[in-house]
mmCIF file of C-alpha atoms in Angstrom:
data_model
loop_
_atom_site.group_PDB
_atom_site.id
_atom_site.type_symbol
_atom_site.label_atom_id
_atom_site.label_comp_id
_atom_site.label_asym_id
_atom_site.label_seq_id
_atom_site.Cartn_x
_atom_site.Cartn_y
_atom_site.Cartn_z
ATOM 1 C CA MET A 1192 107.517 -158.216 -69.181
ATOM 2 C CA ASP A 1193 110.083 -161.306 -68.107
ATOM 3 C CA ASN A 1194 113.812 -159.961 -67.229
ATOM 4 C CA ASN A 1195 114.598 -162.737 -70.545
ATOM 5 C CA ARG A 1196 113.201 -161.096 -72.822
ATOM 6 C CA SER A 1197 113.674 -157.533 -72.031
ATOM 7 C CA LEU A 1198 116.614 -156.101 -74.045
ATOM 8 C CA ASN A 1199 120.168 -155.759 -72.953
ATOM 9 C CA LEU A 1200 120.609 -152.132 -73.741
ATOM 10 C CA VAL A 1201 124.477 -152.488 -72.566
ATOM 11 C CA LYS A 1202 124.497 -155.261 -75.580
ATOM 12 C CA VAL A 1203 122.730 -153.343 -78.277
ATOM 13 C CA HIS A 1204 124.516 -149.949 -77.528
ATOM 14 C CA GLY A 1205 127.497 -150.811 -76.372
ATOM 15 C CA VAL A 1206 129.485 -150.000 -73.264
ATOM 16 C CA GLY A 1207 128.360 -147.270 -71.711
ATOM 17 C CA GLY A 1208 124.642 -147.855 -72.287
ATOM 18 C CA TYR A 1209 124.019 -143.825 -74.564
ATOM 19 C CA ASP A 1210 127.345 -142.663 -75.689
ATOM 20 C CA SER A 1211 128.380 -139.218 -76.389
ATOM 21 C CA ASP A 1212 131.335 -137.559 -78.412
ATOM 22 C CA PHE A 1213 131.722 -135.300 -75.063
ATOM 23 C CA SER A 1214 133.038 -137.174 -72.255
ATOM 24 C CA ASP A 1215 133.118 -134.688 -68.341
ATOM 25 C CA ASP A 1216 136.908 -135.879 -68.057
ATOM 26 C CA GLU A 1217 137.765 -134.003 -71.260
ATOM 27 C CA ILE A 1218 134.759 -130.874 -70.552
ATOM 28 C CA GLN A 1219 137.144 -130.908 -66.905
ATOM 29 C CA GLU A 1220 140.367 -130.840 -68.270
ATOM 30 C CA GLU A 1221 138.720 -127.102 -70.772
ATOM 31 C CA THR A 1222 137.660 -125.870 -67.745
ATOM 32 C CA SER A 1223 140.656 -126.694 -65.400
ATOM 33 C CA ASP A 1224 142.917 -125.211 -68.905
ATOM 34 C CA GLN A 1225 140.809 -122.162 -69.204
ATOM 35 C CA LYS A 1226 141.363 -121.887 -65.431
ATOM 36 C CA LYS A 1227 144.432 -121.567 -65.908
ATOM 37 C CA LYS A 1228 144.365 -119.205 -69.030
ATOM 38 C CA ARG A 1229 142.751 -116.574 -67.040
ATOM 39 C CA ILE A 1230 145.278 -117.143 -64.128
ATOM 40 C CA ARG A 1231 148.175 -115.984 -66.330
ATOM 41 C CA LYS A 1232 145.957 -113.347 -67.659
ATOM 42 C CA ASP A 1233 144.572 -111.882 -64.193
ATOM 43 C CA ASP A 1234 148.586 -111.995 -62.963
ATOM 44 C CA PRO A 1235 150.301 -108.806 -62.655
ATOM 45 C CA LEU A 1236 153.660 -110.520 -62.725
ATOM 46 C CA LEU A 1237 152.914 -111.788 -66.473
ATOM 47 C CA GLN A 1238 151.714 -108.354 -67.692
ATOM 48 C CA LYS A 1239 153.280 -106.419 -69.934
ATOM 49 C CA THR A 1240 153.720 -102.604 -68.865
ATOM 50 C CA PHE A 1241 152.330 -100.884 -72.051
ATOM 51 C CA GLN A 1242 149.280 -103.925 -71.714
ATOM 52 C CA LYS A 1243 146.241 -101.786 -71.860
ATOM 53 C CA GLY A 1244 142.622 -103.188 -71.171
ATOM 54 C CA LYS A 1245 140.643 -104.555 -72.998
ATOM 55 C CA HIS A 1246 137.833 -102.076 -71.516
ATOM 56 C CA VAL A 1247 139.700 -98.590 -71.447
ATOM 57 C CA LYS A 1248 137.516 -96.172 -69.914
ATOM 58 C CA LEU A 1249 137.334 -92.001 -70.882
ATOM 59 C CA VAL A 1250 138.237 -90.118 -68.083
ATOM 60 C CA HIS A 1251 135.982 -86.694 -67.191
ATOM 61 C CA LYS A 1252 136.896 -83.569 -69.252
ATOM 62 C CA HIS A 1253 137.715 -82.227 -65.680
ATOM 63 C CA LEU A 1254 140.298 -83.884 -65.253
ATOM 64 C CA ALA A 1255 141.949 -83.870 -69.092
ATOM 65 C CA ALA A 1256 142.081 -80.410 -69.212
ATOM 66 C CA GLN A 1257 143.826 -80.821 -65.942
ATOM 67 C CA GLU A 1258 145.978 -83.477 -67.456
ATOM 68 C CA TRP A 1259 146.777 -80.862 -70.469
ATOM 69 C CA ASP A 1260 147.288 -77.509 -68.531
ATOM 70 C CA ARG A 1261 150.109 -79.845 -66.536
ATOM 71 C CA GLU A 1262 151.886 -80.985 -69.819
ATOM 72 C CA GLU A 1263 151.875 -77.481 -71.462
ATOM 73 C CA ALA A 1264 153.147 -75.765 -68.258
ATOM 74 C CA ARG A 1265 156.389 -78.097 -67.616
ATOM 75 C CA ASN A 1266 156.369 -77.379 -71.427
ATOM 76 C CA ARG A 1267 156.106 -73.447 -71.209
ATOM 77 C CA ARG A 1268 158.620 -74.510 -68.414
ATOM 78 C CA HIS A 1269 161.267 -76.817 -69.814
ATOM 79 C CA HIS A 1270 161.565 -73.885 -73.083
ATOM 80 C CA LEU A 1271 162.124 -71.052 -70.414
ATOM 81 C CA ILE A 1272 164.838 -72.395 -68.663
ATOM 82 C CA SER A 1273 166.659 -73.914 -71.782
ATOM 83 C CA MET A 1274 166.567 -69.837 -73.200
ATOM 84 C CA ASN A 1275 169.096 -67.109 -71.921
ATOM 85 C CA ALA A 1276 168.746 -64.550 -69.339
ATOM 86 C CA TYR A 1277 168.133 -61.643 -73.121
ATOM 87 C CA ASP A 1278 165.976 -64.188 -75.149
ATOM 88 C CA ARG A 1279 163.955 -64.974 -71.807
ATOM 89 C CA HIS A 1280 163.741 -60.958 -71.473
ATOM 90 C CA LYS A 1281 162.440 -60.003 -74.908
ATOM 91 C CA LYS A 1282 160.183 -63.259 -75.129
ATOM 92 C CA PHE A 1283 158.523 -61.727 -71.714
ATOM 93 C CA VAL A 1284 158.458 -58.231 -73.635
ATOM 94 C CA SER A 1285 156.677 -59.324 -76.259
ATOM 95 C CA ASP A 1286 153.853 -61.171 -75.181
ATOM 96 C CA TYR A 1287 153.099 -58.428 -72.580
ATOM 97 C CA ILE A 1288 153.197 -56.590 -75.360
ATOM 98 C CA LEU A 1289 150.881 -59.186 -77.874
ATOM 99 C CA PHE A 1290 148.343 -59.532 -74.009
ATOM 100 C CA TYR A 1291 148.270 -55.417 -73.300
ATOM 101 C CA GLY A 1292 148.802 -53.810 -76.025
ATOM 102 C CA GLY A 1293 151.885 -51.313 -76.936
ATOM 103 C CA LYS A 1294 155.062 -50.714 -77.654
ATOM 104 C CA GLU A 1295 158.677 -51.854 -77.846
ATOM 105 C CA GLU A 1296 160.476 -48.662 -77.080
ATOM 106 C CA ASP A 1297 158.148 -47.545 -74.136
ATOM 107 C CA PHE A 1298 160.438 -50.632 -72.602
ATOM 108 C CA LYS A 1299 164.097 -48.607 -73.382
ATOM 109 C CA ARG A 1300 165.511 -47.876 -70.093
ATOM 110 C CA SER A 1301 166.429 -44.359 -70.181
ATOM 111 C CA THR A 1302 170.562 -43.978 -69.781
ATOM 112 C CA GLU A 1303 170.588 -40.522 -68.528
ATOM 113 C CA LYS A 1304 171.359 -41.509 -64.674
ATOM 114 C CA ASP A 1305 173.790 -44.115 -65.885
ATOM 115 C CA LYS A 1306 177.272 -43.951 -64.755
ATOM 116 C CA THR A 1307 180.735 -45.328 -65.433
ATOM 117 C CA ASP A 1308 183.310 -46.649 -62.447
ATOM 118 C CA VAL A 1309 185.419 -42.582 -63.571
ATOM 119 C CA ASP A 1310 181.863 -41.073 -62.966
ATOM 120 C CA VAL A 1311 181.258 -42.517 -59.177
ATOM 121 C CA ILE A 1312 185.191 -41.814 -58.816
ATOM 122 C CA LYS A 1313 185.060 -38.581 -59.236
ATOM 123 C CA GLU A 1314 182.152 -38.016 -57.109
ATOM 124 C CA ASN A 1315 183.403 -39.974 -54.393
ATOM 125 C CA HIS A 1316 187.188 -38.891 -54.674
ATOM 126 C CA ARG A 1317 188.892 -37.804 -51.709
ATOM 127 C CA PHE A 1318 192.395 -35.938 -51.782
ATOM 128 C CA LEU A 1319 192.999 -37.123 -48.723
ATOM 129 C CA TRP A 1320 190.546 -39.770 -46.496
ATOM 130 C CA ARG A 1321 190.812 -39.048 -43.024
ATOM 131 C CA GLU A 1322 188.361 -41.579 -40.003
ATOM 132 C CA GLU A 1323 185.721 -39.250 -40.268
ATOM 133 C CA ASP A 1324 185.527 -39.808 -44.270
ATOM 134 C CA GLU A 1325 185.512 -43.698 -44.159
ATOM 135 C CA ASP A 1326 182.159 -43.535 -41.769
ATOM 136 C CA ASP A 1327 179.343 -45.043 -43.252
ATOM 137 C CA MET A 1328 180.885 -46.051 -46.229
ATOM 138 C CA THR A 1329 178.915 -47.085 -49.320
ATOM 139 C CA TRP A 1330 179.977 -49.451 -52.685
ATOM 140 C CA GLU A 1331 181.093 -45.524 -54.093
ATOM 141 C CA LYS A 1332 182.871 -44.964 -51.629
ATOM 142 C CA ASN A 1333 184.937 -47.619 -51.267
ATOM 143 C CA LEU A 1334 185.344 -48.011 -54.688
ATOM 144 C CA ALA A 1335 186.852 -44.126 -55.026
ATOM 145 C CA LYS A 1336 189.237 -45.177 -51.546
ATOM 146 C CA LYS A 1337 190.177 -48.875 -53.864
ATOM 147 C CA TYR A 1338 191.395 -45.863 -55.781
ATOM 148 C CA TYR A 1339 192.671 -43.737 -53.934
ATOM 149 C CA ASP A 1340 195.002 -46.162 -51.984
ATOM 150 C CA LYS A 1341 196.815 -47.148 -55.759
ATOM 151 C CA LEU A 1342 197.821 -44.108 -56.164
ATOM 152 C CA PHE A 1343 200.820 -42.341 -55.339
ATOM 153 C CA LYS A 1344 201.590 -40.003 -52.023
ATOM 154 C CA GLU A 1345 205.327 -39.016 -52.531
ATOM 155 C CA TYR A 1346 204.590 -35.793 -54.841
ATOM 156 C CA CYS A 1347 201.924 -33.965 -56.049
ATOM 157 C CA ILE A 1348 201.562 -33.060 -60.200
ATOM 158 C CA ALA A 1349 200.425 -29.603 -60.957
ATOM 159 C CA ASP A 1350 198.394 -28.145 -63.344
ATOM 160 C CA LEU A 1351 199.409 -24.249 -63.324
ATOM 161 C CA SER A 1352 197.077 -23.324 -66.757
ATOM 162 C CA ARG A 1353 195.215 -20.727 -64.033
ATOM 163 C CA TYR A 1354 198.105 -19.384 -62.078
ATOM 164 C CA LYS A 1355 197.287 -15.590 -62.914
ATOM 165 C CA GLU A 1356 193.791 -16.329 -61.089
ATOM 166 C CA ASN A 1357 196.170 -17.152 -58.217
ATOM 167 C CA LYS A 1358 194.454 -21.016 -59.188
ATOM 168 C CA PHE A 1359 195.976 -24.659 -58.068
ATOM 169 C CA GLY A 1360 194.812 -27.930 -59.532
ATOM 170 C CA PHE A 1361 196.928 -31.201 -57.142
ATOM 171 C CA ARG A 1362 197.186 -34.581 -57.883
ATOM 172 C CA TRP A 1363 199.129 -37.738 -57.056
ATOM 173 C CA GLN A 1364 201.056 -39.339 -58.977
ATOM 174 C CA VAL A 1365 199.682 -42.627 -60.305
ATOM 175 C CA GLU A 1366 202.263 -45.385 -61.324
ATOM 176 C CA LYS A 1367 202.959 -45.045 -64.510
ATOM 177 C CA GLU A 1368 204.309 -41.036 -63.898
ATOM 178 C CA VAL A 1369 206.283 -43.127 -60.711
ATOM 179 C CA VAL A 1370 208.023 -45.333 -63.376
ATOM 180 C CA SER A 1371 208.414 -42.422 -66.216
ATOM 181 C CA GLY A 1372 209.759 -39.868 -63.077
ATOM 182 C CA LYS A 1373 207.234 -37.634 -63.584
ATOM 183 C CA GLY A 1374 206.644 -35.329 -61.178
ATOM 184 C CA GLN A 1375 209.995 -36.372 -59.751
ATOM 185 C CA PHE A 1376 212.828 -36.508 -61.476
ATOM 186 C CA PHE A 1377 210.331 -33.926 -64.600
ATOM 187 C CA CYS A 1378 208.834 -30.886 -63.770
ATOM 188 C CA GLY A 1379 206.099 -31.668 -61.691
ATOM 189 C CA ASN A 1380 204.320 -29.068 -63.763
ATOM 190 C CA LYS A 1381 202.215 -31.778 -66.764
ATOM 191 C CA ASN A 1382 202.735 -29.471 -68.975
ATOM 192 C CA CYS A 1383 206.262 -29.700 -68.470
ATOM 193 C CA ASP A 1384 209.266 -31.542 -68.833
ATOM 194 C CA THR A 1385 212.039 -29.762 -67.707
ATOM 195 C CA LYS A 1386 214.194 -32.390 -65.768
ATOM 196 C CA GLU A 1387 216.853 -29.606 -65.358
ATOM 197 C CA GLY A 1388 217.181 -26.703 -62.477
ATOM 198 C CA LEU A 1389 214.588 -28.356 -60.200
ATOM 199 C CA LYS A 1390 213.770 -27.681 -56.905
ATOM 200 C CA SER A 1391 211.477 -29.086 -54.000
ATOM 201 C CA TRP A 1392 208.546 -27.081 -53.034
ATOM 202 C CA GLU A 1393 206.679 -27.513 -49.653
ATOM 203 C CA VAL A 1394 203.102 -26.023 -50.137
ATOM 204 C CA ASN A 1395 200.412 -24.688 -48.253
ATOM 205 C CA PHE A 1396 197.810 -26.648 -50.397
ATOM 206 C CA GLY A 1397 194.246 -24.972 -49.500
ATOM 207 C CA TYR A 1398 191.105 -26.918 -51.562
ATOM 208 C CA VAL A 1399 187.469 -26.997 -51.410
ATOM 209 C CA GLU A 1400 185.830 -31.104 -50.536
ATOM 210 C CA GLN A 1401 182.993 -32.092 -50.422
ATOM 211 C CA GLY A 1402 181.853 -28.723 -49.543
ATOM 212 C CA GLU A 1403 183.947 -28.482 -47.153
ATOM 213 C CA LYS A 1404 187.578 -26.718 -46.498
ATOM 214 C CA ARG A 1405 190.882 -28.019 -46.697
ATOM 215 C CA ASN A 1406 194.795 -27.461 -46.022
ATOM 216 C CA ALA A 1407 197.052 -30.183 -46.390
ATOM 217 C CA LEU A 1408 200.991 -29.677 -46.969
ATOM 218 C CA VAL A 1409 202.039 -31.387 -49.773
ATOM 219 C CA LYS A 1410 205.229 -31.230 -52.031
ATOM 220 C CA LEU A 1411 206.038 -29.982 -56.023
ATOM 221 C CA ARG A 1412 209.401 -30.272 -58.305
ATOM 222 C CA LYS A 1413 209.596 -27.747 -60.533
ATOM 223 C CA SER A 1414 212.209 -25.458 -62.967
ATOM 224 C CA GLY A 1415 212.219 -21.952 -62.838
ATOM 225 C CA PHE A 1416 210.250 -21.144 -64.740
ATOM 226 C CA GLN A 1417 207.547 -22.855 -63.038
ATOM 227 C CA SER A 1418 209.423 -21.883 -59.902
ATOM 228 C CA ARG A 1419 208.115 -17.978 -60.527
ATOM 229 C CA ARG A 1420 205.183 -19.334 -61.037
ATOM 230 C CA ILE A 1421 203.963 -20.462 -57.410
ATOM 231 C CA GLY A 1422 206.466 -18.376 -55.492
ATOM 232 C CA PRO A 1423 204.513 -14.576 -54.756
ATOM 233 C CA ALA A 1424 202.112 -16.918 -53.696
ATOM 234 C CA GLY A 1425 203.288 -16.430 -50.174
ATOM 235 C CA LEU A 1426 202.524 -20.438 -49.591
ATOM 236 C CA TYR A 1427 205.276 -22.231 -50.924
ATOM 237 C CA TYR A 1428 208.189 -22.832 -49.509
ATOM 238 C CA CYS A 1429 211.373 -23.732 -51.359
ATOM 239 C CA LEU A 1430 213.064 -27.275 -49.879
ATOM 240 C CA VAL A 1431 216.504 -26.522 -52.409
#
């Protein structure tokens, strides 16, 4: 065909030949926008802390069980820490009974061997503490020694209830008796409050302590009647 007779497709269909609703520039613009969105989604700085991925994988059962055990142990630890010692003890006892069986009476402590401070002092008391008595000191002996140091050792208080058997009991004054004058301005017999006609006696007191026989010179203040009770024994000397 001749060139003159050929159709000018450009003129027939307009500029650009075959036209399309979607141009290459628009496609490129869309792809660039998509890239920007993808970059924003992948950027860790733009992600929220609570945001989760679209596809969450399930953990293995073994790992899930371990995490559950750790959480339960953490809760139990916080629960035990919030309890006091007595409540914690009761919980342990109840758990033991629930698991192994038994009764709560089996866990009650026996009180037969319980001792008070007074019992400890009575067992370890010394009328006179010597240097050899302070060897190998235990807490029981220390307690008895502290009580001994608080006593006043100028005059004694006597127990003459068994004087007919030639048995006498002596102890040192306590603070209350020193303040009231018992044993110095009043008769030294624990059952006598006479303050007239008192005499001072120096007594050679023989006693057995911790399986050992000992002697000590002590001073007593006695009335005339009480002095007759201890005078004939021959171990007492009147100082007045």
